[in-house]
Amino acid sequence: MADDQQDAQPVTQREPVLTARDVSVELGGLPVLRGISLAVHRGETVALLGGNGSGKSTLVRALLGLTALRRGSVRLFGTEIGRFRDWSKVGYVPQRSTIDLTRAKVNEIVGSGRLGHRLPFVPPRAKDRQVIGEALQVVGLADRAQAEMQQLSGGQQQRVLIARALAAEPRLLVLDEPTAGVDLEHQQILADVLTELLRRGMAILVVLHEIGPLTPLVDRAIVLRDGRIVHDGELPRSATELHDHQRAGHGGHEVGEISGPSASSGPFLPSYGTLPPSSGPLQPPSASSGRSES
Ligand SMILES: Nc1ncnc2c1ncn2[C@@H]1O[C@H](COP(=O)(O)OP(=O)(O)OP(=O)(O)O)[C@@H](O)[C@H]1O
């Protein structure tokens, strides 16, 4: 993945890349999101947690302009979402079950992540091909570029979608359950890739069921219940604590307030100030290329 201008800047400017104020959504005439306010900042990872049906995927879709708002507003990179055009800054990895790309080839899918950088009807330039190749290497699928999606395992398909998002070189990456169906080894690889991208200043919003290897990346957790934020603060330390948040509805700060990056991330969450200096392009994980899982 090639550096761009933003990569040269230290991750000190914590400007919001995504803000939502009082967002409500109805689906099928029923309220699904109720008065959601949140912010995600540059260089920050926010985990979105909550039980089945609490509204996580709907919130992600609303934040990306894929679902109409009943009330409230969303801003991306300071621009109200209705006027936002710079979609190459945004990468989105949907829940795997929501897409059907069975006949598409791996390199075509990853290549579609470059569309925001390319001119229409012009073949991919060397830079595009390089970025696509690097993205596939990073997720350990360089040797499967010509395969059709239906020839891959569920976890491999998920990694193709992650590669597509990486190829777009976004500044905000939104992932909806990226670890579902991905084995522990490849969850760890994903964690390593995301760590490098965070160090370069990317912001990440990630829906998770289980935190697992992504735990050290998470600065802040937002917990949903019945379409409301019931916690916005430190990552719950256990399933029990998460359950308590969901039951009691207490927050890391007053719920509904626009949140900032947490000053302290708790004992097991390292500060980004401690990450090593840049080592250039993302390195593919050496031991794991091309392995299949799930
Ligand atoms: N198109 C739709 N029409 C009506 N209701 C919907 C629609 N899509 C989702 N819902 C409802 O909205 C609620 C929130 O769904 P959503 O998929 O956002 O939850 P989630 O937290 O992502 O769940 P999961 O963890 O199971 O993926 C659920 O009650 C769901 O049934």
CSV table of C-alpha atoms and ligand atoms in Angstrom, one decimal:
chain,number,residue,atom,x,y,z
A,1,MET,CA,0.0,0.0,0.0
A,2,ALA,CA,1.6,3.3,-1.0
A,3,ASP,CA,1.8,6.2,1.4
A,4,ASP,CA,0.0,9.4,0.5
A,5,GLN,CA,0.4,12.9,1.8
A,6,GLN,CA,-1.6,12.3,5.0
A,7,ASP,CA,0.8,9.5,6.0
A,8,ALA,CA,3.6,11.9,6.5
A,9,GLN,CA,1.7,13.7,9.3
A,10,PRO,CA,2.0,12.5,12.9
A,11,VAL,CA,-1.2,11.2,14.4
A,12,THR,CA,-1.8,14.2,16.6
A,13,GLN,CA,-4.5,16.0,14.8
A,14,ARG,CA,-7.6,14.2,16.1
A,15,GLU,CA,-10.1,15.9,13.8
A,16,PRO,CA,-13.4,14.1,13.4
A,17,VAL,CA,-13.8,12.2,10.1
A,18,LEU,CA,-17.3,11.1,10.9
A,19,THR,CA,-19.9,12.6,13.1
A,20,ALA,CA,-23.6,11.8,13.7
A,21,ARG,CA,-26.0,13.9,15.6
A,22,ASP,CA,-29.4,12.7,16.8
A,23,VAL,CA,-29.7,10.1,14.1
A,24,SER,CA,-33.0,8.1,14.0
A,25,VAL,CA,-33.9,5.5,11.4
A,26,GLU,CA,-37.2,3.7,10.8
A,27,LEU,CA,-37.4,0.4,8.8
A,28,GLY,CA,-40.7,-1.1,7.8
A,29,GLY,CA,-42.4,1.7,9.8
A,30,LEU,CA,-40.6,0.7,13.1
A,31,PRO,CA,-37.9,2.7,14.9
A,32,VAL,CA,-34.6,0.9,14.6
A,33,LEU,CA,-32.2,3.8,15.6
A,34,ARG,CA,-33.2,6.3,18.1
A,35,GLY,CA,-31.2,9.6,18.6
A,36,ILE,CA,-27.7,8.3,17.9
A,37,SER,CA,-24.9,10.8,18.3
A,38,LEU,CA,-21.2,9.8,17.9
A,39,ALA,CA,-17.9,10.8,16.4
A,40,VAL,CA,-15.0,8.9,15.0
A,41,HIS,CA,-11.6,10.7,14.8
A,42,ARG,CA,-8.5,10.4,12.7
A,43,GLY,CA,-6.2,7.7,13.9
A,44,GLU,CA,-8.9,6.2,16.1
A,45,THR,CA,-10.6,2.8,16.2
A,46,VAL,CA,-14.1,2.7,17.5
A,47,ALA,CA,-15.8,-0.7,18.0
A,48,LEU,CA,-19.5,-0.9,17.7
A,49,LEU,CA,-20.9,-3.6,19.9
A,50,GLY,CA,-24.4,-4.9,20.8
A,51,GLY,CA,-26.7,-7.9,20.7
A,52,ASN,CA,-28.4,-9.3,17.6
A,53,GLY,CA,-30.9,-6.8,16.2
A,54,SER,CA,-29.6,-3.9,18.4
A,55,GLY,CA,-29.1,-1.8,15.2
A,56,LYS,CA,-25.3,-2.0,14.5
A,57,SER,CA,-25.6,-2.8,10.7
A,58,THR,CA,-28.4,-0.3,10.3
A,59,LEU,CA,-26.2,2.4,12.0
A,60,VAL,CA,-23.3,1.6,9.8
A,61,ARG,CA,-25.5,1.9,6.7
A,62,ALA,CA,-27.0,5.1,7.9
A,63,LEU,CA,-23.6,6.6,8.6
A,64,LEU,CA,-22.6,5.8,5.0
A,65,GLY,CA,-25.7,7.2,3.4
A,66,LEU,CA,-27.0,3.8,2.5
A,67,THR,CA,-30.1,4.0,4.6
A,68,ALA,CA,-32.3,7.1,4.8
A,69,LEU,CA,-32.4,9.0,8.1
A,70,ARG,CA,-35.8,9.7,9.7
A,71,ARG,CA,-34.1,12.5,11.8
A,72,GLY,CA,-30.6,13.9,12.5
A,73,SER,CA,-27.5,14.5,10.5
A,74,VAL,CA,-24.3,12.8,9.4
A,75,ARG,CA,-21.1,14.5,8.4
A,76,LEU,CA,-18.1,12.9,6.6
A,77,PHE,CA,-14.8,14.8,6.7
A,78,GLY,CA,-16.8,17.9,7.7
A,79,THR,CA,-19.3,17.7,4.8
A,80,GLU,CA,-22.9,17.0,5.3
A,81,ILE,CA,-23.5,13.5,3.9
A,82,GLY,CA,-26.0,14.7,1.2
A,83,ARG,CA,-23.2,16.9,-0.3
A,84,PHE,CA,-20.3,14.5,0.3
A,85,ARG,CA,-18.7,13.3,-3.0
A,86,ASP,CA,-15.2,12.2,-2.0
A,87,TRP,CA,-16.1,8.5,-1.6
A,88,SER,CA,-12.6,7.4,-2.3
A,89,LYS,CA,-11.8,8.5,1.2
A,90,VAL,CA,-14.2,5.9,2.6
A,91,GLY,CA,-13.8,2.1,2.6
A,92,TYR,CA,-16.7,-0.2,3.5
A,93,VAL,CA,-16.5,-3.9,4.2
A,94,PRO,CA,-20.2,-5.1,4.5
A,95,GLN,CA,-21.3,-8.1,6.4
A,96,ARG,CA,-20.4,-11.0,4.1
A,97,SER,CA,-24.0,-12.3,4.0
A,98,THR,CA,-25.3,-9.1,2.4
A,99,ILE,CA,-23.5,-9.5,-0.9
A,100,ASP,CA,-23.5,-12.0,-3.7
A,101,LEU,CA,-20.3,-11.9,-5.8
A,102,THR,CA,-20.0,-15.6,-6.5
A,103,ARG,CA,-19.0,-15.4,-10.2
A,104,ALA,CA,-16.8,-12.3,-9.9
A,105,LYS,CA,-13.0,-12.8,-9.9
A,106,VAL,CA,-10.9,-11.9,-6.9
A,107,ASN,CA,-8.8,-9.3,-8.8
A,108,GLU,CA,-11.9,-7.7,-10.2
A,109,ILE,CA,-13.5,-7.3,-6.8
A,110,VAL,CA,-10.3,-5.9,-5.3
A,111,GLY,CA,-9.8,-3.7,-8.4
A,112,SER,CA,-13.3,-2.2,-7.9
A,113,GLY,CA,-11.9,-0.7,-4.7
A,114,ARG,CA,-9.7,1.5,-7.0
A,115,LEU,CA,-12.6,3.0,-9.0
A,116,GLY,CA,-12.5,6.2,-6.9
A,117,HIS,CA,-8.9,6.7,-8.1
A,118,ARG,CA,-9.3,5.8,-11.7
A,119,LEU,CA,-10.7,7.5,-14.8
A,120,PRO,CA,-13.7,5.8,-16.4
A,121,PHE,CA,-12.9,3.5,-19.4
A,122,VAL,CA,-9.2,3.7,-18.9
A,123,PRO,CA,-7.4,0.5,-18.0
A,124,PRO,CA,-5.8,0.3,-14.6
A,125,ARG,CA,-2.5,2.1,-14.4
A,126,ALA,CA,0.6,0.5,-13.0
A,127,LYS,CA,0.0,2.3,-9.7
A,128,ASP,CA,-3.5,0.7,-9.5
A,129,ARG,CA,-2.2,-2.8,-10.3
A,130,GLN,CA,0.5,-2.3,-7.7
A,131,VAL,CA,-1.9,-1.3,-5.0
A,132,ILE,CA,-4.3,-4.2,-5.9
A,133,GLY,CA,-1.4,-6.7,-5.8
A,134,GLU,CA,-0.3,-5.3,-2.4
A,135,ALA,CA,-3.8,-5.4,-0.9
A,136,LEU,CA,-4.1,-9.1,-2.0
A,137,GLN,CA,-0.7,-9.9,-0.5
A,138,VAL,CA,-1.6,-8.2,2.7
A,139,VAL,CA,-4.6,-10.5,3.2
A,140,GLY,CA,-2.6,-13.5,2.0
A,141,LEU,CA,-4.4,-14.1,-1.2
A,142,ALA,CA,-2.0,-13.0,-3.9
A,143,ASP,CA,-2.0,-16.4,-5.5
A,144,ARG,CA,-5.8,-16.5,-5.8
A,145,ALA,CA,-6.2,-13.3,-7.9
A,146,GLN,CA,-7.7,-15.2,-10.8
A,147,ALA,CA,-10.0,-17.3,-8.7
A,148,GLU,CA,-13.8,-16.8,-8.7
A,149,MET,CA,-15.3,-15.9,-5.3
A,150,GLN,CA,-17.3,-19.1,-5.2
A,151,GLN,CA,-14.0,-21.1,-5.3
A,152,LEU,CA,-13.0,-19.5,-2.0
A,153,SER,CA,-13.9,-20.4,1.6
A,154,GLY,CA,-16.1,-18.0,3.6
A,155,GLY,CA,-13.1,-16.6,5.5
A,156,GLN,CA,-11.2,-16.1,2.3
A,157,GLN,CA,-14.1,-14.2,0.7
A,158,GLN,CA,-14.2,-11.9,3.7
A,159,ARG,CA,-10.5,-11.2,3.2
A,160,VAL,CA,-11.1,-10.4,-0.4
A,161,LEU,CA,-13.6,-7.7,0.7
A,162,ILE,CA,-11.1,-6.4,3.1
A,163,ALA,CA,-8.5,-6.2,0.3
A,164,ARG,CA,-11.0,-4.3,-1.8
A,165,ALA,CA,-11.4,-1.7,1.0
A,166,LEU,CA,-7.6,-1.5,1.4
A,167,ALA,CA,-7.1,-1.0,-2.3
A,168,ALA,CA,-9.2,2.2,-2.1
A,169,GLU,CA,-6.6,3.6,0.3
A,170,PRO,CA,-9.4,5.1,2.4
A,171,ARG,CA,-9.1,7.5,5.3
A,172,LEU,CA,-12.1,6.1,7.0
A,173,LEU,CA,-12.6,2.3,7.0
A,174,VAL,CA,-15.9,0.9,8.1
A,175,LEU,CA,-16.0,-2.9,8.7
A,176,ASP,CA,-19.1,-4.8,9.6
A,177,GLU,CA,-18.1,-7.9,11.5
A,178,PRO,CA,-14.9,-8.5,9.6
A,179,THR,CA,-13.8,-11.3,11.8
A,180,ALA,CA,-17.0,-13.4,11.3
A,181,GLY,CA,-15.9,-16.7,9.8
A,182,VAL,CA,-12.2,-15.8,9.8
A,183,ASP,CA,-9.9,-18.1,11.8
A,184,LEU,CA,-7.8,-16.7,14.7
A,185,GLU,CA,-4.6,-16.6,12.6
A,186,HIS,CA,-6.2,-14.4,10.0
A,187,GLN,CA,-7.9,-12.3,12.6
A,188,GLN,CA,-4.4,-11.6,13.9
A,189,ILE,CA,-3.2,-10.7,10.4
A,190,LEU,CA,-6.2,-8.4,10.0
A,191,ALA,CA,-5.3,-6.8,13.4
A,192,ASP,CA,-1.7,-6.2,12.2
A,193,VAL,CA,-2.9,-4.6,8.9
A,194,LEU,CA,-5.3,-2.4,10.7
A,195,THR,CA,-2.6,-1.4,13.3
A,196,GLU,CA,-0.4,-0.2,10.4
A,197,LEU,CA,-3.2,1.7,8.8
A,198,LEU,CA,-4.1,3.4,12.1
A,199,ARG,CA,-0.5,4.5,12.5
A,200,ARG,CA,-0.8,6.2,9.2
A,201,GLY,CA,-3.8,8.2,10.4
A,202,MET,CA,-6.7,6.2,9.1
A,203,ALA,CA,-9.9,6.1,11.3
A,204,ILE,CA,-11.7,2.8,11.8
A,205,LEU,CA,-15.3,2.0,12.8
A,206,VAL,CA,-15.7,-1.7,13.2
A,207,VAL,CA,-18.8,-3.8,14.2
A,208,LEU,CA,-17.7,-6.7,16.3
A,209,HIS,CA,-19.4,-9.6,18.0
A,210,GLU,CA,-16.3,-10.9,19.7
A,211,ILE,CA,-13.3,-8.6,20.1
A,212,GLY,CA,-10.5,-11.2,20.0
A,213,PRO,CA,-7.2,-10.2,18.3
A,214,LEU,CA,-8.6,-6.7,17.5
A,215,THR,CA,-8.7,-5.8,21.2
A,216,PRO,CA,-5.4,-3.9,21.3
A,217,LEU,CA,-6.6,-1.7,18.5
A,218,VAL,CA,-9.8,-0.5,20.0
A,219,ASP,CA,-9.7,3.0,21.5
A,220,ARG,CA,-13.3,3.3,22.4
A,221,ALA,CA,-16.4,1.1,22.3
A,222,ILE,CA,-19.9,2.1,21.6
A,223,VAL,CA,-22.6,-0.3,22.8
A,224,LEU,CA,-26.0,-0.3,21.2
A,225,ARG,CA,-29.2,-1.7,22.7
A,226,ASP,CA,-32.6,-1.3,21.0
A,227,GLY,CA,-31.2,1.3,18.7
A,228,ARG,CA,-29.8,3.5,21.4
A,229,ILE,CA,-26.2,4.0,22.6
A,230,VAL,CA,-26.0,2.7,26.1
A,231,HIS,CA,-22.2,3.0,26.5
A,232,ASP,CA,-19.6,5.1,24.8
A,233,GLY,CA,-16.2,4.8,26.5
A,234,GLU,CA,-13.7,2.1,27.4
A,235,LEU,CA,-13.9,-1.3,25.8
A,236,PRO,CA,-15.9,-3.6,28.1
A,237,ARG,CA,-13.3,-5.9,29.7
A,238,SER,CA,-15.5,-9.0,29.6
A,239,ALA,CA,-18.7,-10.4,28.1
A,240,THR,CA,-20.2,-9.8,31.6
A,241,GLU,CA,-19.3,-6.2,31.6
A,242,LEU,CA,-20.7,-5.8,28.1
A,243,HIS,CA,-23.9,-7.4,29.2
A,244,ASP,CA,-24.1,-5.1,32.2
A,245,HIS,CA,-23.8,-2.1,29.9
A,246,GLN,CA,-26.5,-3.5,27.7
A,247,ARG,CA,-28.8,-4.2,30.7
A,248,ALA,CA,-28.1,-1.0,32.7
A,249,GLY,CA,-27.5,1.4,29.9
A,250,HIS,CA,-24.8,3.3,31.7
A,251,GLY,CA,-22.2,5.2,29.6
A,252,GLY,CA,-18.5,6.0,29.6
A,253,HIS,CA,-19.7,9.6,29.4
A,254,GLU,CA,-23.2,11.0,29.1
A,255,VAL,CA,-24.8,9.1,26.3
A,256,GLY,CA,-25.8,11.3,23.4
A,257,GLU,CA,-22.9,13.7,23.9
A,258,ILE,CA,-20.5,13.8,20.9
A,259,SER,CA,-17.6,11.8,22.1
A,260,GLY,CA,-13.9,12.3,21.6
A,261,PRO,CA,-11.0,9.9,21.6
A,262,SER,CA,-10.6,8.5,25.1
A,263,ALA,CA,-7.7,9.9,27.1
A,264,SER,CA,-7.1,6.5,28.7
A,265,SER,CA,-7.9,3.2,27.1
A,266,GLY,CA,-7.7,1.0,30.1
A,267,PRO,CA,-4.9,-1.3,31.3
A,268,PHE,CA,-4.8,-3.7,28.3
A,269,LEU,CA,-5.2,-1.1,25.5
A,270,PRO,CA,-1.9,0.4,24.5
A,271,SER,CA,-1.7,4.0,23.4
A,272,TYR,CA,-0.9,4.7,19.8
A,273,GLY,CA,2.1,6.8,20.9
A,274,THR,CA,3.9,3.6,21.6
A,275,LEU,CA,3.6,2.1,18.1
A,276,PRO,CA,6.8,1.8,16.1
A,277,PRO,CA,7.8,4.4,13.4
A,278,SER,CA,6.8,3.8,9.8
A,279,SER,CA,8.4,0.9,8.0
A,280,GLY,CA,7.1,1.8,4.6
A,281,PRO,CA,4.5,-0.1,2.6
A,282,LEU,CA,2.4,-2.7,4.4
A,283,GLN,CA,4.2,-6.0,4.6
A,284,PRO,CA,2.3,-9.2,3.9
A,285,PRO,CA,2.3,-11.7,6.7
A,286,SER,CA,5.1,-14.0,5.7
A,287,ALA,CA,3.9,-17.3,7.2
A,288,SER,CA,0.2,-17.2,6.2
A,289,SER,CA,-0.2,-16.5,2.6
A,290,GLY,CA,-2.9,-18.4,0.7
A,291,ARG,CA,-4.0,-20.5,3.7
A,292,SER,CA,-7.7,-21.2,3.8
A,293,GLU,CA,-10.0,-21.2,6.8
A,294,SER,CA,-13.6,-21.6,7.8
B,1,LIG,N1,-35.3,-3.9,6.0
B,1,LIG,C1,-35.8,-4.0,7.2
B,1,LIG,N2,-37.1,-3.9,7.5
B,1,LIG,C2,-37.6,-3.9,8.7
B,1,LIG,N3,-36.8,-4.1,9.8
B,1,LIG,C3,-35.5,-4.3,9.6
B,1,LIG,C4,-34.9,-4.3,8.3
B,1,LIG,N4,-33.5,-4.5,8.4
B,1,LIG,C5,-33.3,-4.6,9.8
B,1,LIG,N5,-34.5,-4.6,10.5
B,1,LIG,C6,-34.6,-4.7,11.9
B,1,LIG,O1,-33.8,-3.7,12.5
B,1,LIG,C7,-33.3,-4.1,13.7
B,1,LIG,C8,-31.8,-3.9,13.7
B,1,LIG,O2,-31.2,-4.7,12.7
B,1,LIG,P1,-29.6,-4.7,12.4
B,1,LIG,O3,-29.3,-5.7,11.3
B,1,LIG,O4,-29.2,-3.3,12.2
B,1,LIG,O5,-29.1,-5.2,13.8
B,1,LIG,P2,-27.6,-5.8,14.2
B,1,LIG,O6,-27.3,-5.2,15.5
B,1,LIG,O7,-26.6,-5.5,13.1
B,1,LIG,O8,-27.9,-7.3,14.3
B,1,LIG,P3,-26.9,-8.6,14.1
B,1,LIG,O9,-25.9,-8.5,15.2
B,1,LIG,O10,-27.8,-9.7,14.2
B,1,LIG,O11,-26.3,-8.5,12.7
B,1,LIG,C9,-33.7,-5.6,13.8
B,1,LIG,O12,-34.7,-5.7,14.7
B,1,LIG,C10,-34.1,-6.0,12.4
B,1,LIG,O13,-35.0,-7.0,12.4
